Amino acid sequence: MSKTLKFEDAGGIYSLELNENEIKLECYLLGSPTGGTGTECSHTIGISKLGDFLSVISIKSIGEIPALLSTYGSEEWSEFHKLVMNHQTDTFVWYETDWSDD
């Protein structure tokens, strides 16, 4: 099973990749509307923390995530992002990108 979900809200664009034993969230958080700095981040939940993560969001398998997320609005996606960050097994990845025209 491999599935990619995309979501956009007022604060950013998210891509969530679901595999049998891994969840990966890529995000681009919007910066200043006049250009400014945008922020990109990447988080992976591997097998060692997957069970705990699924328990926190009250589901039993990765396959249930698409149905759960289909009900989410912006605030729930923000909370989901935080939960993924709190359960990630990779080293935190964060990029600052200067999108200004200067």
Short mmCIF file of N, CA, C and O in Angstrom, two decimals:
data_model
loop_
_atom_site.label_atom_id
_atom_site.label_comp_id
_atom_site.label_asym_id
_atom_site.label_seq_id
_atom_site.Cartn_x
_atom_site.Cartn_y
_atom_site.Cartn_z
N MET A 1 0.84 -1.18 0.00
CA MET A 1 0.00 0.00 0.00
C MET A 1 0.88 1.24 0.00
O MET A 1 1.76 1.39 0.82
N SER A 2 0.68 2.11 -0.93
CA SER A 2 1.34 3.41 -0.94
C SER A 2 0.33 4.42 -1.45
O SER A 2 -0.30 4.20 -2.48
N LYS A 3 0.15 5.46 -0.71
CA LYS A 3 -0.84 6.47 -1.08
C LYS A 3 -0.30 7.83 -0.70
O LYS A 3 0.30 7.99 0.36
N THR A 4 -0.53 8.82 -1.56
CA THR A 4 -0.12 10.19 -1.26
C THR A 4 -1.35 11.07 -1.23
O THR A 4 -2.17 11.05 -2.14
N LEU A 5 -1.48 11.84 -0.15
CA LEU A 5 -2.59 12.79 0.00
C LEU A 5 -2.02 14.19 -0.02
O LEU A 5 -0.95 14.44 0.53
N LYS A 6 -2.73 15.10 -0.63
CA LYS A 6 -2.30 16.50 -0.67
C LYS A 6 -3.39 17.35 -0.04
O LYS A 6 -4.57 17.08 -0.19
N PHE A 7 -2.95 18.38 0.69
CA PHE A 7 -3.88 19.29 1.35
C PHE A 7 -3.30 20.68 1.36
O PHE A 7 -2.10 20.85 1.50
N GLU A 8 -4.15 21.66 1.19
CA GLU A 8 -3.70 23.05 1.22
C GLU A 8 -4.65 23.83 2.12
O GLU A 8 -5.86 23.65 2.08
N ASP A 9 -4.08 24.66 2.97
CA ASP A 9 -4.90 25.56 3.78
C ASP A 9 -4.29 26.95 3.71
O ASP A 9 -3.35 27.20 2.96
N ALA A 10 -4.81 27.87 4.48
CA ALA A 10 -4.35 29.26 4.43
C ALA A 10 -2.88 29.38 4.83
O ALA A 10 -2.21 30.32 4.42
N GLY A 11 -2.38 28.42 5.60
CA GLY A 11 -1.01 28.52 6.09
C GLY A 11 0.02 27.74 5.30
O GLY A 11 1.20 27.97 5.45
N GLY A 12 -0.42 26.83 4.45
CA GLY A 12 0.58 26.05 3.74
C GLY A 12 0.02 24.95 2.86
O GLY A 12 -1.18 24.80 2.69
N ILE A 13 0.95 24.19 2.31
CA ILE A 13 0.65 23.07 1.42
C ILE A 13 1.31 21.83 2.04
O ILE A 13 2.46 21.88 2.46
N TYR A 14 0.58 20.72 2.11
CA TYR A 14 1.07 19.50 2.73
C TYR A 14 0.96 18.33 1.77
O TYR A 14 0.00 18.24 1.01
N SER A 15 1.91 17.43 1.84
CA SER A 15 1.86 16.18 1.10
C SER A 15 2.14 15.07 2.09
O SER A 15 3.17 15.08 2.78
N LEU A 16 1.22 14.13 2.18
CA LEU A 16 1.33 13.05 3.14
C LEU A 16 1.45 11.74 2.39
O LEU A 16 0.56 11.38 1.63
N GLU A 17 2.57 11.04 2.57
CA GLU A 17 2.79 9.76 1.91
C GLU A 17 2.61 8.64 2.93
O GLU A 17 3.26 8.63 3.99
N LEU A 18 1.72 7.72 2.61
CA LEU A 18 1.42 6.60 3.50
C LEU A 18 1.94 5.31 2.89
O LEU A 18 1.58 4.97 1.76
N ASN A 19 2.78 4.61 3.61
CA ASN A 19 3.27 3.30 3.21
C ASN A 19 2.94 2.31 4.32
O ASN A 19 2.50 2.71 5.39
N GLU A 20 3.16 1.04 4.11
CA GLU A 20 2.77 0.03 5.11
C GLU A 20 3.35 0.28 6.49
O GLU A 20 2.67 0.08 7.48
N ASN A 21 4.59 0.70 6.57
CA ASN A 21 5.24 0.86 7.87
C ASN A 21 5.80 2.25 8.08
O ASN A 21 6.70 2.43 8.91
N GLU A 22 5.29 3.24 7.35
CA GLU A 22 5.87 4.57 7.43
C GLU A 22 4.88 5.64 7.00
O GLU A 22 4.09 5.43 6.08
N ILE A 23 4.94 6.77 7.66
CA ILE A 23 4.16 7.95 7.29
C ILE A 23 5.17 9.07 7.09
O ILE A 23 6.02 9.31 7.95
N LYS A 24 5.06 9.77 5.97
CA LYS A 24 5.97 10.89 5.71
C LYS A 24 5.14 12.13 5.37
O LYS A 24 4.28 12.08 4.49
N LEU A 25 5.41 13.21 6.07
CA LEU A 25 4.71 14.47 5.84
C LEU A 25 5.70 15.51 5.35
O LEU A 25 6.71 15.79 6.00
N GLU A 26 5.43 16.07 4.17
CA GLU A 26 6.21 17.17 3.61
C GLU A 26 5.34 18.40 3.69
O GLU A 26 4.14 18.34 3.39
N CYS A 27 5.91 19.53 4.06
CA CYS A 27 5.10 20.74 4.16
C CYS A 27 5.84 21.96 3.64
O CYS A 27 7.06 22.04 3.73
N TYR A 28 5.08 22.86 3.09
CA TYR A 28 5.58 24.16 2.71
C TYR A 28 4.67 25.16 3.39
O TYR A 28 3.49 25.25 3.09
N LEU A 29 5.20 25.85 4.38
CA LEU A 29 4.43 26.81 5.14
C LEU A 29 4.66 28.19 4.54
O LEU A 29 5.79 28.62 4.36
N LEU A 30 3.58 28.86 4.22
CA LEU A 30 3.68 30.13 3.52
C LEU A 30 4.29 31.21 4.40
O LEU A 30 3.99 31.31 5.58
N GLY A 31 5.13 32.03 3.80
CA GLY A 31 5.76 33.14 4.50
C GLY A 31 4.99 34.42 4.24
O GLY A 31 3.78 34.42 4.07
N SER A 32 5.69 35.50 4.17
CA SER A 32 5.10 36.81 3.95
C SER A 32 4.36 36.85 2.62
O SER A 32 4.86 36.39 1.61
N PRO A 33 3.15 37.41 2.59
CA PRO A 33 2.41 37.50 1.33
C PRO A 33 3.11 38.39 0.30
O PRO A 33 2.81 38.34 -0.88
N THR A 34 4.06 39.19 0.72
CA THR A 34 4.77 40.07 -0.22
C THR A 34 6.07 39.47 -0.71
O THR A 34 6.86 40.13 -1.35
N GLY A 35 6.30 38.22 -0.42
CA GLY A 35 7.55 37.58 -0.83
C GLY A 35 8.13 36.87 0.35
O GLY A 35 7.81 35.72 0.60
N GLY A 36 8.95 37.53 1.10
CA GLY A 36 9.47 37.06 2.38
C GLY A 36 9.96 35.63 2.41
O GLY A 36 10.30 35.06 1.40
N THR A 37 9.97 35.06 3.56
CA THR A 37 10.52 33.73 3.77
C THR A 37 9.42 32.70 3.90
O THR A 37 8.49 32.88 4.66
N GLY A 38 9.54 31.63 3.15
CA GLY A 38 8.67 30.47 3.30
C GLY A 38 9.45 29.42 4.07
O GLY A 38 10.67 29.46 4.13
N THR A 39 8.79 28.47 4.66
CA THR A 39 9.46 27.44 5.43
C THR A 39 9.02 26.08 4.92
O THR A 39 7.84 25.86 4.70
N GLU A 40 9.96 25.19 4.75
CA GLU A 40 9.66 23.83 4.33
C GLU A 40 10.09 22.88 5.43
O GLU A 40 11.11 23.10 6.08
N CYS A 41 9.32 21.83 5.64
CA CYS A 41 9.71 20.84 6.64
C CYS A 41 9.33 19.44 6.16
O CYS A 41 8.49 19.28 5.30
N SER A 42 9.98 18.46 6.76
CA SER A 42 9.75 17.07 6.41
C SER A 42 9.83 16.25 7.69
O SER A 42 10.73 16.44 8.50
N HIS A 43 8.87 15.34 7.86
CA HIS A 43 8.82 14.50 9.06
C HIS A 43 8.44 13.08 8.65
O HIS A 43 7.54 12.90 7.86
N THR A 44 9.10 12.09 9.25
CA THR A 44 8.79 10.69 8.98
C THR A 44 8.52 9.96 10.29
O THR A 44 9.28 10.10 11.24
N ILE A 45 7.43 9.21 10.30
CA ILE A 45 7.15 8.32 11.42
C ILE A 45 7.42 6.91 10.93
O ILE A 45 6.74 6.41 10.04
N GLY A 46 8.44 6.29 11.50
CA GLY A 46 8.80 4.93 11.13
C GLY A 46 8.11 3.91 12.03
O GLY A 46 7.35 4.26 12.93
N ILE A 47 8.42 2.66 11.80
CA ILE A 47 7.75 1.55 12.46
C ILE A 47 7.87 1.62 13.99
O ILE A 47 6.94 1.23 14.70
N SER A 48 8.97 2.13 14.52
CA SER A 48 9.18 2.13 15.96
C SER A 48 8.18 3.00 16.72
O SER A 48 7.89 2.74 17.88
N LYS A 49 7.63 4.04 16.09
CA LYS A 49 6.68 4.92 16.76
C LYS A 49 5.30 4.90 16.12
O LYS A 49 4.40 5.62 16.55
N LEU A 50 5.13 4.08 15.10
CA LEU A 50 3.88 4.07 14.35
C LEU A 50 2.68 3.65 15.20
O LEU A 50 1.63 4.29 15.16
N GLY A 51 2.83 2.61 16.00
CA GLY A 51 1.73 2.14 16.84
C GLY A 51 1.26 3.20 17.81
O GLY A 51 0.05 3.41 17.98
N ASP A 52 2.20 3.90 18.45
CA ASP A 52 1.84 4.98 19.38
C ASP A 52 1.09 6.09 18.66
O ASP A 52 0.11 6.62 19.16
N PHE A 53 1.58 6.46 17.46
CA PHE A 53 0.93 7.53 16.70
C PHE A 53 -0.50 7.15 16.33
O PHE A 53 -1.43 7.94 16.52
N LEU A 54 -0.69 5.94 15.82
CA LEU A 54 -2.04 5.50 15.43
C LEU A 54 -2.96 5.47 16.65
O LEU A 54 -4.14 5.84 16.54
N SER A 55 -2.44 5.08 17.77
CA SER A 55 -3.24 5.06 19.00
C SER A 55 -3.69 6.47 19.40
O SER A 55 -4.84 6.68 19.78
N VAL A 56 -2.79 7.43 19.28
CA VAL A 56 -3.12 8.83 19.63
C VAL A 56 -4.23 9.38 18.75
O VAL A 56 -5.08 10.13 19.21
N ILE A 57 -4.23 9.00 17.46
CA ILE A 57 -5.29 9.51 16.57
C ILE A 57 -6.48 8.55 16.50
O ILE A 57 -7.38 8.72 15.67
N SER A 58 -6.48 7.56 17.38
CA SER A 58 -7.61 6.63 17.58
C SER A 58 -7.97 5.80 16.36
O SER A 58 -9.15 5.62 16.05
N ILE A 59 -6.95 5.30 15.66
CA ILE A 59 -7.20 4.37 14.56
C ILE A 59 -6.25 3.18 14.72
O ILE A 59 -5.28 3.25 15.47
N LYS A 60 -6.53 2.10 13.98
CA LYS A 60 -5.75 0.87 14.13
C LYS A 60 -4.73 0.64 13.01
O LYS A 60 -3.80 -0.12 13.17
N SER A 61 -4.93 1.29 11.85
CA SER A 61 -4.00 1.05 10.74
C SER A 61 -3.82 2.30 9.90
O SER A 61 -4.67 3.19 9.88
N ILE A 62 -2.71 2.32 9.17
CA ILE A 62 -2.41 3.45 8.27
C ILE A 62 -3.52 3.58 7.22
O ILE A 62 -3.86 4.68 6.82
N GLY A 63 -4.11 2.46 6.82
CA GLY A 63 -5.16 2.48 5.80
C GLY A 63 -6.39 3.29 6.19
O GLY A 63 -7.16 3.72 5.33
N GLU A 64 -6.57 3.55 7.48
CA GLU A 64 -7.71 4.35 7.96
C GLU A 64 -7.45 5.86 7.90
O GLU A 64 -8.37 6.65 8.07
N ILE A 65 -6.21 6.24 7.68
CA ILE A 65 -5.86 7.67 7.70
C ILE A 65 -6.57 8.49 6.63
O ILE A 65 -7.08 9.57 6.93
N PRO A 66 -6.66 8.05 5.36
CA PRO A 66 -7.35 8.88 4.36
C PRO A 66 -8.78 9.25 4.75
O PRO A 66 -9.19 10.41 4.59
N ALA A 67 -9.55 8.31 5.27
CA ALA A 67 -10.93 8.60 5.67
C ALA A 67 -10.95 9.60 6.82
O ALA A 67 -11.77 10.52 6.84
N LEU A 68 -10.03 9.43 7.78
CA LEU A 68 -9.96 10.36 8.90
C LEU A 68 -9.63 11.78 8.42
O LEU A 68 -10.30 12.74 8.78
N LEU A 69 -8.62 11.90 7.58
CA LEU A 69 -8.18 13.21 7.12
C LEU A 69 -9.19 13.89 6.20
O LEU A 69 -9.20 15.11 6.09
N SER A 70 -10.04 13.11 5.55
CA SER A 70 -11.04 13.71 4.66
C SER A 70 -12.04 14.57 5.43
O SER A 70 -12.71 15.41 4.85
N THR A 71 -12.10 14.39 6.74
CA THR A 71 -13.02 15.17 7.57
C THR A 71 -12.34 16.40 8.18
O THR A 71 -13.00 17.21 8.82
N TYR A 72 -11.02 16.52 7.99
CA TYR A 72 -10.25 17.57 8.65
C TYR A 72 -10.38 18.92 7.96
O TYR A 72 -10.35 19.02 6.74
N GLY A 73 -10.45 19.96 8.76
CA GLY A 73 -10.33 21.34 8.30
C GLY A 73 -8.93 21.83 8.65
O GLY A 73 -8.07 21.06 9.10
N SER A 74 -8.68 23.11 8.47
CA SER A 74 -7.36 23.69 8.68
C SER A 74 -6.82 23.46 10.09
O SER A 74 -5.65 23.11 10.27
N GLU A 75 -7.65 23.65 11.10
CA GLU A 75 -7.17 23.49 12.47
C GLU A 75 -6.77 22.04 12.76
O GLU A 75 -5.75 21.79 13.41
N GLU A 76 -7.56 21.09 12.26
CA GLU A 76 -7.23 19.68 12.48
C GLU A 76 -5.94 19.30 11.75
O GLU A 76 -5.14 18.53 12.27
N TRP A 77 -5.73 19.85 10.54
CA TRP A 77 -4.48 19.57 9.82
C TRP A 77 -3.29 20.12 10.60
O TRP A 77 -2.23 19.51 10.67
N SER A 78 -3.45 21.29 11.18
CA SER A 78 -2.37 21.88 11.98
C SER A 78 -2.05 20.98 13.17
O SER A 78 -0.88 20.73 13.48
N GLU A 79 -3.07 20.46 13.83
CA GLU A 79 -2.87 19.56 14.96
C GLU A 79 -2.24 18.24 14.50
O GLU A 79 -1.37 17.69 15.18
N PHE A 80 -2.68 17.73 13.35
CA PHE A 80 -2.11 16.51 12.79
C PHE A 80 -0.62 16.70 12.52
O PHE A 80 0.20 15.84 12.84
N HIS A 81 -0.26 17.85 11.96
CA HIS A 81 1.13 18.19 11.68
C HIS A 81 1.94 18.13 12.99
O HIS A 81 3.02 17.55 13.04
N LYS A 82 1.40 18.73 14.04
CA LYS A 82 2.10 18.72 15.34
C LYS A 82 2.26 17.30 15.88
O LYS A 82 3.31 16.94 16.42
N LEU A 83 1.22 16.47 15.73
CA LEU A 83 1.31 15.08 16.19
C LEU A 83 2.37 14.30 15.42
O LEU A 83 3.11 13.51 16.00
N VAL A 84 2.43 14.52 14.11
CA VAL A 84 3.46 13.86 13.31
C VAL A 84 4.84 14.29 13.79
O VAL A 84 5.74 13.47 13.99
N MET A 85 5.02 15.60 14.03
CA MET A 85 6.31 16.09 14.52
C MET A 85 6.67 15.45 15.86
O MET A 85 7.82 15.09 16.09
N ASN A 86 5.68 15.29 16.75
CA ASN A 86 5.94 14.73 18.07
C ASN A 86 6.27 13.23 18.03
O ASN A 86 6.84 12.72 18.98
N HIS A 87 5.90 12.54 16.97
CA HIS A 87 6.13 11.10 16.86
C HIS A 87 7.18 10.73 15.81
O HIS A 87 7.43 9.56 15.58
N GLN A 88 7.79 11.71 15.18
CA GLN A 88 8.72 11.40 14.09
C GLN A 88 9.92 10.61 14.59
O GLN A 88 10.36 10.76 15.72
N THR A 89 10.42 9.76 13.71
CA THR A 89 11.58 8.94 14.03
C THR A 89 12.83 9.42 13.32
O THR A 89 13.93 8.97 13.64
N ASP A 90 12.67 10.33 12.37
CA ASP A 90 13.84 10.86 11.67
C ASP A 90 14.36 12.10 12.39
O ASP A 90 13.72 12.62 13.28
N THR A 91 15.50 12.56 11.97
CA THR A 91 16.03 13.81 12.48
C THR A 91 15.18 14.93 11.91
O THR A 91 14.82 14.91 10.74
N PHE A 92 14.87 15.90 12.74
CA PHE A 92 14.02 17.01 12.30
C PHE A 92 14.64 17.72 11.11
O PHE A 92 15.83 18.02 11.11
N VAL A 93 13.84 17.93 10.09
CA VAL A 93 14.31 18.61 8.87
C VAL A 93 13.50 19.88 8.70
O VAL A 93 12.28 19.86 8.71
N TRP A 94 14.18 21.00 8.55
CA TRP A 94 13.52 22.30 8.45
C TRP A 94 14.34 23.17 7.53
O TRP A 94 15.55 23.31 7.71
N TYR A 95 13.72 23.76 6.53
CA TYR A 95 14.43 24.61 5.58
C TYR A 95 13.81 25.99 5.56
O TYR A 95 12.60 26.13 5.45
N GLU A 96 14.64 27.01 5.63
CA GLU A 96 14.15 28.39 5.44
C GLU A 96 14.47 28.75 3.99
O GLU A 96 15.60 28.57 3.54
N THR A 97 13.48 29.24 3.28
CA THR A 97 13.66 29.60 1.88
C THR A 97 13.32 31.06 1.68
O THR A 97 12.25 31.51 2.08
N ASP A 98 14.21 31.80 1.08
CA ASP A 98 13.97 33.21 0.80
C ASP A 98 13.32 33.32 -0.58
O ASP A 98 13.94 33.02 -1.59
N TRP A 99 12.05 33.70 -0.60
CA TRP A 99 11.30 33.81 -1.86
C TRP A 99 11.20 35.24 -2.35
O TRP A 99 10.46 35.54 -3.27
N SER A 100 11.95 36.13 -1.74
CA SER A 100 11.86 37.54 -2.15
C SER A 100 12.50 37.72 -3.51
O SER A 100 13.32 36.92 -3.97
N ASP A 101 12.15 38.81 -4.18
CA ASP A 101 12.68 39.10 -5.51
C ASP A 101 13.97 39.92 -5.46
O ASP A 101 14.47 40.33 -6.48
N ASP A 102 14.47 40.17 -4.26
CA ASP A 102 15.68 41.00 -4.11
C ASP A 102 16.93 40.28 -4.53
O ASP A 102 17.13 39.16 -4.42
#
